[in-house]
Amino acid sequence: MTRPPARSDRRSDRRSRSGRRDRPTPPPEVENTAELPMHPPGALVEGGLRVFALGGISEIGRNMTVLEYDGRLLVVDCGVLFPAEDSPGVDLILPDFRAIEDRLDDIDALVLTHGHEDHIGAVPFLLRQKPDLLVVGSRFTLALVAAKCKEHRLTPHLLEVAEGARLRHGRWDCEYFAVNHSIPDALAVAVRTPAGLLLHTGDIKLDQLPLDGRLTDLAGFSRLGDEGVDMFLVDSTNADVPGFVTPEREIGPVIEGVFHRASSRIIVACFASHVHRVQQVLDAAAKHGRRVCLVGRSMVRNMGIAGELELLQIPDGLLVDLDEAMTLPDDQLVLVSTGSQGEPLSALSRMARGDHRSVRIRPEDTIILASSLIPGNETAVFGVINGLTRLGATVIHQGNAKVHVSGHSPAGELLFLYNAVRPSNVMPVHGEWRHLRASGRLAVQTGVPEDRVVLAENGVVVDLVDGIASISGRVEVGRVYVDGLSVGDIGESTLSDRLTLGEGGFIQISVAVDARTGRAVAPPTVSGRGFSDDPKALDVVLPLIEDELSRTENEGITDPHRIAQAVRRVVGKWVGETYRRRPMIVPTVIAV
Amino acid sequence: MTRPPARSDRRSDRRSRSGRRDRPTPPPEVENTAELPMHPPGALVEGGLRVFALGGISEIGRNMTVLEYDGRLLVVDCGVLFPAEDSPGVDLILPDFRAIEDRLDDIDALVLTHGHEDHIGAVPFLLRQKPDLLVVGSRFTLALVAAKCKEHRLTPHLLEVAEGARLRHGRWDCEYFAVNHSIPDALAVAVRTPAGLLLHTGDIKLDQLPLDGRLTDLAGFSRLGDEGVDMFLVDSTNADVPGFVTPEREIGPVIEGVFHRASSRIIVACFASHVHRVQQVLDAAAKHGRRVCLVGRSMVRNMGIAGELELLQIPDGLLVDLDEAMTLPDDQLVLVSTGSQGEPLSALSRMARGDHRSVRIRPEDTIILASSLIPGNETAVFGVINGLTRLGATVIHQGNAKVHVSGHSPAGELLFLYNAVRPSNVMPVHGEWRHLRASGRLAVQTGVPEDRVVLAENGVVVDLVDGIASISGRVEVGRVYVDGLSVGDIGESTLSDRLTLGEGGFIQISVAVDARTGRAVAPPTVSGRGFSDDPKALDVVLPLIEDELSRTENEGITDPHRIAQAVRRVVGKWVGETYRRRPMIVPTVIAV
């Protein structure tokens, strides 16, 4: 894996040696998938199993994998991706459904491995296109999906499953396995088809002392390994991290220690779905005679569900609402809040800026960020930490105490998984390229032949035929943006304009000309936004515009579009030479 | 430090116990400086030493500290800050010179501790205001300053000093000490005044086996400690990191190991001023029979200077230019490049995207990012790593190998510094709030009384009087933005517009009305940029605009400004309800 074959003929050598024949049109031979051009795969060969991702491979988020066998489809997960700085103003990014849009009726079921947003967040958007889709998942997962669908005014068709269950969804023979992750009730799914057995881990880790005693079913995976796993889709998010995850239950004593030392108010921020983390906070609070106030809509909703399902044990009278919380002595209160990623509108960010409605941070306060720092959020999170620290509070976070552990298996645990499953073919999922390659290397180290590791980013189609997985083509998988109420009307052109405007603002020139003569009938006006704080900055360009308008008039140009082009050129040249900046130049010429 | 006094009277208690009298108007009593309002300090009390920062405290970058004694000023460092996402489109952020702008003739010297951009980058901007300013620094520092000033067509008045030197600049008695950092020839400066002895570390670490044998002069600091350091300004960048920095020379063998295993081309990216890091790469290259090509303007320039000053030992014939490099066999070549922070226009980013002019990444390539990952750059840097990995290359970086060590003392080393210096008063510099507090805690642990630790962010004025440092007021320190050729014309209003435009784009409406009647003389036009990819998205709002124009006409409104306001309101309401988005609404009404 470290050094993929340098010559494409090496790969085809292996292929011929492996004895496959009668393949549909093969894709162009390439050194690796990064160079694979768009090449729609041919029809799936009879008896073959097809796998491709509409999201979640070559990125972390919007996980969605499609399986095809004998004309029927099974979808695993349907999540969202939270946008980074390259997608300004966007709320969410969805998987690209285009490749299955014409075949929605072929889908027998949508299987959800667990309830995190990057696995269930896009379900309502898929249900809008196919409201009667069968949605399969564990109890907690489905409760979260139901709550989400309710907000979208959708009533999904749900089928609850639990670990140990083996049942058919249409053409698909599915078996479910308990998986340990940073949310309760996560599942892996094994799919048996005549083409072979496929195991998809979902998100996974191997905490050997899980708080709820629900271990990842490594024994079950081993039995599958005995039976023979032909295709292993494995969570590779932490594949480049060495070692093992610290047990979640080691966080409890750390949190307790902080409670023990804190003499005044405590605020804990963590993910709104991390039931076990919140449980440890509730336990520490109960032990230290503190009441707990949950803050943030998703925190309140999710913990309510977890409480109802008895996944969260809430001692009677422990919880208080914010109004009551504000009447309690500081040393009898814990706030448990969202906002651990520095989201600017969250309660915690408001507190750090000193503009929260009811909570004013004081030097006696202790704040615990019991969460990871998701890459890309550093500036925001450190901004919150600095804001709280500036106000004198003590801030405990991942960087100075063991108050968070990851939910994904690092390299050491992945070796256990590969060795238990002993797969014939491996397709790393859930990860950026650096993670996929690292996972592939681990597979090879455990004995998977190099050419049986398929690094297939979103859209790359992998067919399992005669027990051998290989790439058969590539479908287009773009990014589908949600901004406000609208889905999909924002694309690369709008985002590119936003980036330009965000970097340099714009200069607007308005001109009214006589439709017949092209002569300006009023003095042109020029104004800028996001260009300069100096109100007179643009005055000097007005004479240049007037000169240009005289020129176009003298040349008999009356077409508003051509006049606008001329104005744009003059102003663009001036601003480039004078300021060395590139604002958007927006001329409007009205013919009257 | 962990728990600053909760009541302001506690602090004033200590103050009165410490026996100070005759202070100028004291600032309002506050719990900590975060709550200190703007409060210009009174005139400095006779015999007192004043210290304040125009940049570099409560942030990392644009370091600039001003000392005042008996009406004269000494400035230490004058650097730039590289903008984060809250300052879109900006090239650089300068220290705010306003507090000293009227007193430039009082400055006896600008002392530069070392040649990093965050310490020298703003020198040309200060020299523009005072071209005859005496600039003091070590040989390498001044060579870098001279090169920078040449680009700005400035000829600075330079005075070279070396460790061990003690000399006067005007009123100021300065002694220089060798300091180890991630650039050669760094200095600390001790300033003796009748008010007391001040020691400013500049950037510092305590590598005990430095590559050039030039240790931080801890013995000198100890002698100062014996003499009595009244005010200690200490680099706190890494104060919240436990332990000690790994010696730079442990990087060499790691790089060598990579060279040993690499069978094809090697590309090393690192900071353009990290002479010792480059030295280790050159040594490894020479040993493995590879030639070296330096890539990137600043890399070529700085290593040229370092070579001339014999700080970098370049074996004859080792260096080749890019054209020659492209003719060499891959296993005989190393490229040493800038771009380690994922800068989108850098050579390395282009390579990762596959659009570099002459270098195309291949699976056999090995890339080493021998640099830190500066917070805020994660998305860009991981983007580069993923791009290179996707193309099949092996990427070695801080996350998977020991190819970088920091240039700043972490907590363990800061304890050595505090214990050597034994300061009476401490003012942590170079750091965000989380670092300042951590540094203050370390000071207290070594025996500095809690109330002698002054956490004074930018602009907070600290006076040393009768051996006791305390806050005497606060001057305004804003951010001065450089964008293109212009300095200071961009402020919060422009940046706020850029953020709005970058998030939501704009919708522009143009209307020409009869100046006399207010009647539209041509149909209104509406267009958006950064709003939607759908070209018809805005068509539906046109009738609403036309209705509104009829209304204003019927009401006899002829003022273009009022008509524009009415149009803005209608379009803003429509877009909010229809899309739940907030583009900027830009109506232009021309009266003809």
PDB file of N, CA, C and O in Angstrom, chain B residues 570-588:
ATOM      1  N   VAL B 570     -38.483  45.559   0.687  1.00  0.00           N
ATOM      2  CA  VAL B 570     -39.302  44.550   0.008  1.00  0.00           C
ATOM      3  C   VAL B 570     -38.473  43.327  -0.374  1.00  0.00           C
ATOM      4  O   VAL B 570     -38.875  42.180  -0.128  1.00  0.00           O
ATOM      5  N   VAL B 571     -37.301  43.571  -0.942  1.00  0.00           N
ATOM      6  CA  VAL B 571     -36.467  42.446  -1.396  1.00  0.00           C
ATOM      7  C   VAL B 571     -35.916  41.672  -0.197  1.00  0.00           C
ATOM      8  O   VAL B 571     -35.888  40.435  -0.202  1.00  0.00           O
ATOM      9  N   GLY B 572     -35.517  42.395   0.834  1.00  0.00           N
ATOM     10  CA  GLY B 572     -34.985  41.725   2.026  1.00  0.00           C
ATOM     11  C   GLY B 572     -36.028  40.825   2.679  1.00  0.00           C
ATOM     12  O   GLY B 572     -35.731  39.694   3.072  1.00  0.00           O
ATOM     13  N   LYS B 573     -37.258  41.323   2.757  1.00  0.00           N
ATOM     14  CA  LYS B 573     -38.341  40.538   3.356  1.00  0.00           C
ATOM     15  C   LYS B 573     -38.607  39.284   2.514  1.00  0.00           C
ATOM     16  O   LYS B 573     -38.707  38.171   3.034  1.00  0.00           O
ATOM     17  N   TRP B 574     -38.650  39.489   1.193  1.00  0.00           N
ATOM     18  CA  TRP B 574     -38.930  38.365   0.289  1.00  0.00           C
ATOM     19  C   TRP B 574     -37.857  37.284   0.421  1.00  0.00           C
ATOM     20  O   TRP B 574     -38.139  36.101   0.570  1.00  0.00           O
ATOM     21  N   VAL B 575     -36.591  37.695   0.396  1.00  0.00           N
ATOM     22  CA  VAL B 575     -35.514  36.695   0.400  1.00  0.00           C
ATOM     23  C   VAL B 575     -35.446  35.986   1.754  1.00  0.00           C
ATOM     24  O   VAL B 575     -35.174  34.780   1.817  1.00  0.00           O
ATOM     25  N   GLY B 576     -35.728  36.714   2.816  1.00  0.00           N
ATOM     26  CA  GLY B 576     -35.735  36.092   4.137  1.00  0.00           C
ATOM     27  C   GLY B 576     -36.813  35.029   4.245  1.00  0.00           C
ATOM     28  O   GLY B 576     -36.570  33.918   4.715  1.00  0.00           O
ATOM     29  N   GLU B 577     -38.015  35.376   3.750  1.00  0.00           N
ATOM     30  CA  GLU B 577     -39.125  34.428   3.860  1.00  0.00           C
ATOM     31  C   GLU B 577     -38.978  33.250   2.897  1.00  0.00           C
ATOM     32  O   GLU B 577     -39.308  32.117   3.224  1.00  0.00           O
ATOM     33  N   THR B 578     -38.493  33.547   1.698  1.00  0.00           N
ATOM     34  CA  THR B 578     -38.438  32.510   0.665  1.00  0.00           C
ATOM     35  C   THR B 578     -37.246  31.577   0.861  1.00  0.00           C
ATOM     36  O   THR B 578     -37.352  30.367   0.669  1.00  0.00           O
ATOM     37  N   TYR B 579     -36.106  32.162   1.218  1.00  0.00           N
ATOM     38  CA  TYR B 579     -34.874  31.369   1.266  1.00  0.00           C
ATOM     39  C   TYR B 579     -34.300  31.205   2.671  1.00  0.00           C
ATOM     40  O   TYR B 579     -33.403  30.404   2.876  1.00  0.00           O
ATOM     41  N   ARG B 580     -34.772  32.011   3.606  1.00  0.00           N
ATOM     42  CA  ARG B 580     -34.112  32.093   4.907  1.00  0.00           C
ATOM     43  C   ARG B 580     -32.601  32.307   4.737  1.00  0.00           C
ATOM     44  O   ARG B 580     -31.761  31.560   5.257  1.00  0.00           O
ATOM     45  N   ARG B 581     -32.255  33.306   3.946  1.00  0.00           N
ATOM     46  CA  ARG B 581     -30.856  33.702   3.753  1.00  0.00           C
ATOM     47  C   ARG B 581     -30.756  35.210   3.942  1.00  0.00           C
ATOM     48  O   ARG B 581     -31.751  35.909   3.909  1.00  0.00           O
ATOM     49  N   ARG B 582     -29.522  35.683   4.115  1.00  0.00           N
ATOM     50  CA  ARG B 582     -29.324  37.102   4.346  1.00  0.00           C
ATOM     51  C   ARG B 582     -28.268  37.693   3.423  1.00  0.00           C
ATOM     52  O   ARG B 582     -27.212  38.134   3.874  1.00  0.00           O
ATOM     53  N   PRO B 583     -28.542  37.694   2.117  1.00  0.00           N
ATOM     54  CA  PRO B 583     -27.593  38.363   1.231  1.00  0.00           C
ATOM     55  C   PRO B 583     -27.641  39.870   1.493  1.00  0.00           C
ATOM     56  O   PRO B 583     -28.611  40.370   2.077  1.00  0.00           O
ATOM     57  N   MET B 584     -26.596  40.568   1.090  1.00  0.00           N
ATOM     58  CA  MET B 584     -26.638  42.020   1.170  1.00  0.00           C
ATOM     59  C   MET B 584     -27.593  42.495   0.069  1.00  0.00           C
ATOM     60  O   MET B 584     -27.576  41.966  -1.038  1.00  0.00           O
ATOM     61  N   ILE B 585     -28.450  43.440   0.394  1.00  0.00           N
ATOM     62  CA  ILE B 585     -29.389  43.964  -0.601  1.00  0.00           C
ATOM     63  C   ILE B 585     -28.887  45.336  -1.036  1.00  0.00           C
ATOM     64  O   ILE B 585     -28.707  46.222  -0.190  1.00  0.00           O
ATOM     65  N   VAL B 586     -28.620  45.488  -2.313  1.00  0.00           N
ATOM     66  CA  VAL B 586     -27.959  46.697  -2.812  1.00  0.00           C
ATOM     67  C   VAL B 586     -28.835  47.360  -3.883  1.00  0.00           C
ATOM     68  O   VAL B 586     -28.701  47.079  -5.077  1.00  0.00           O
ATOM     69  N   PRO B 587     -29.749  48.241  -3.485  1.00  0.00           N
ATOM     70  CA  PRO B 587     -30.553  48.932  -4.483  1.00  0.00           C
ATOM     71  C   PRO B 587     -29.847  50.203  -4.977  1.00  0.00           C
ATOM     72  O   PRO B 587     -29.185  50.887  -4.195  1.00  0.00           O
ATOM     73  N   THR B 588     -29.962  50.443  -6.258  1.00  0.00           N
ATOM     74  CA  THR B 588     -29.458  51.706  -6.812  1.00  0.00           C
ATOM     75  C   THR B 588     -30.620  52.392  -7.517  1.00  0.00           C
ATOM     76  O   THR B 588     -31.249  51.789  -8.390  1.00  0.00           O
TER      77      THR B 588
END
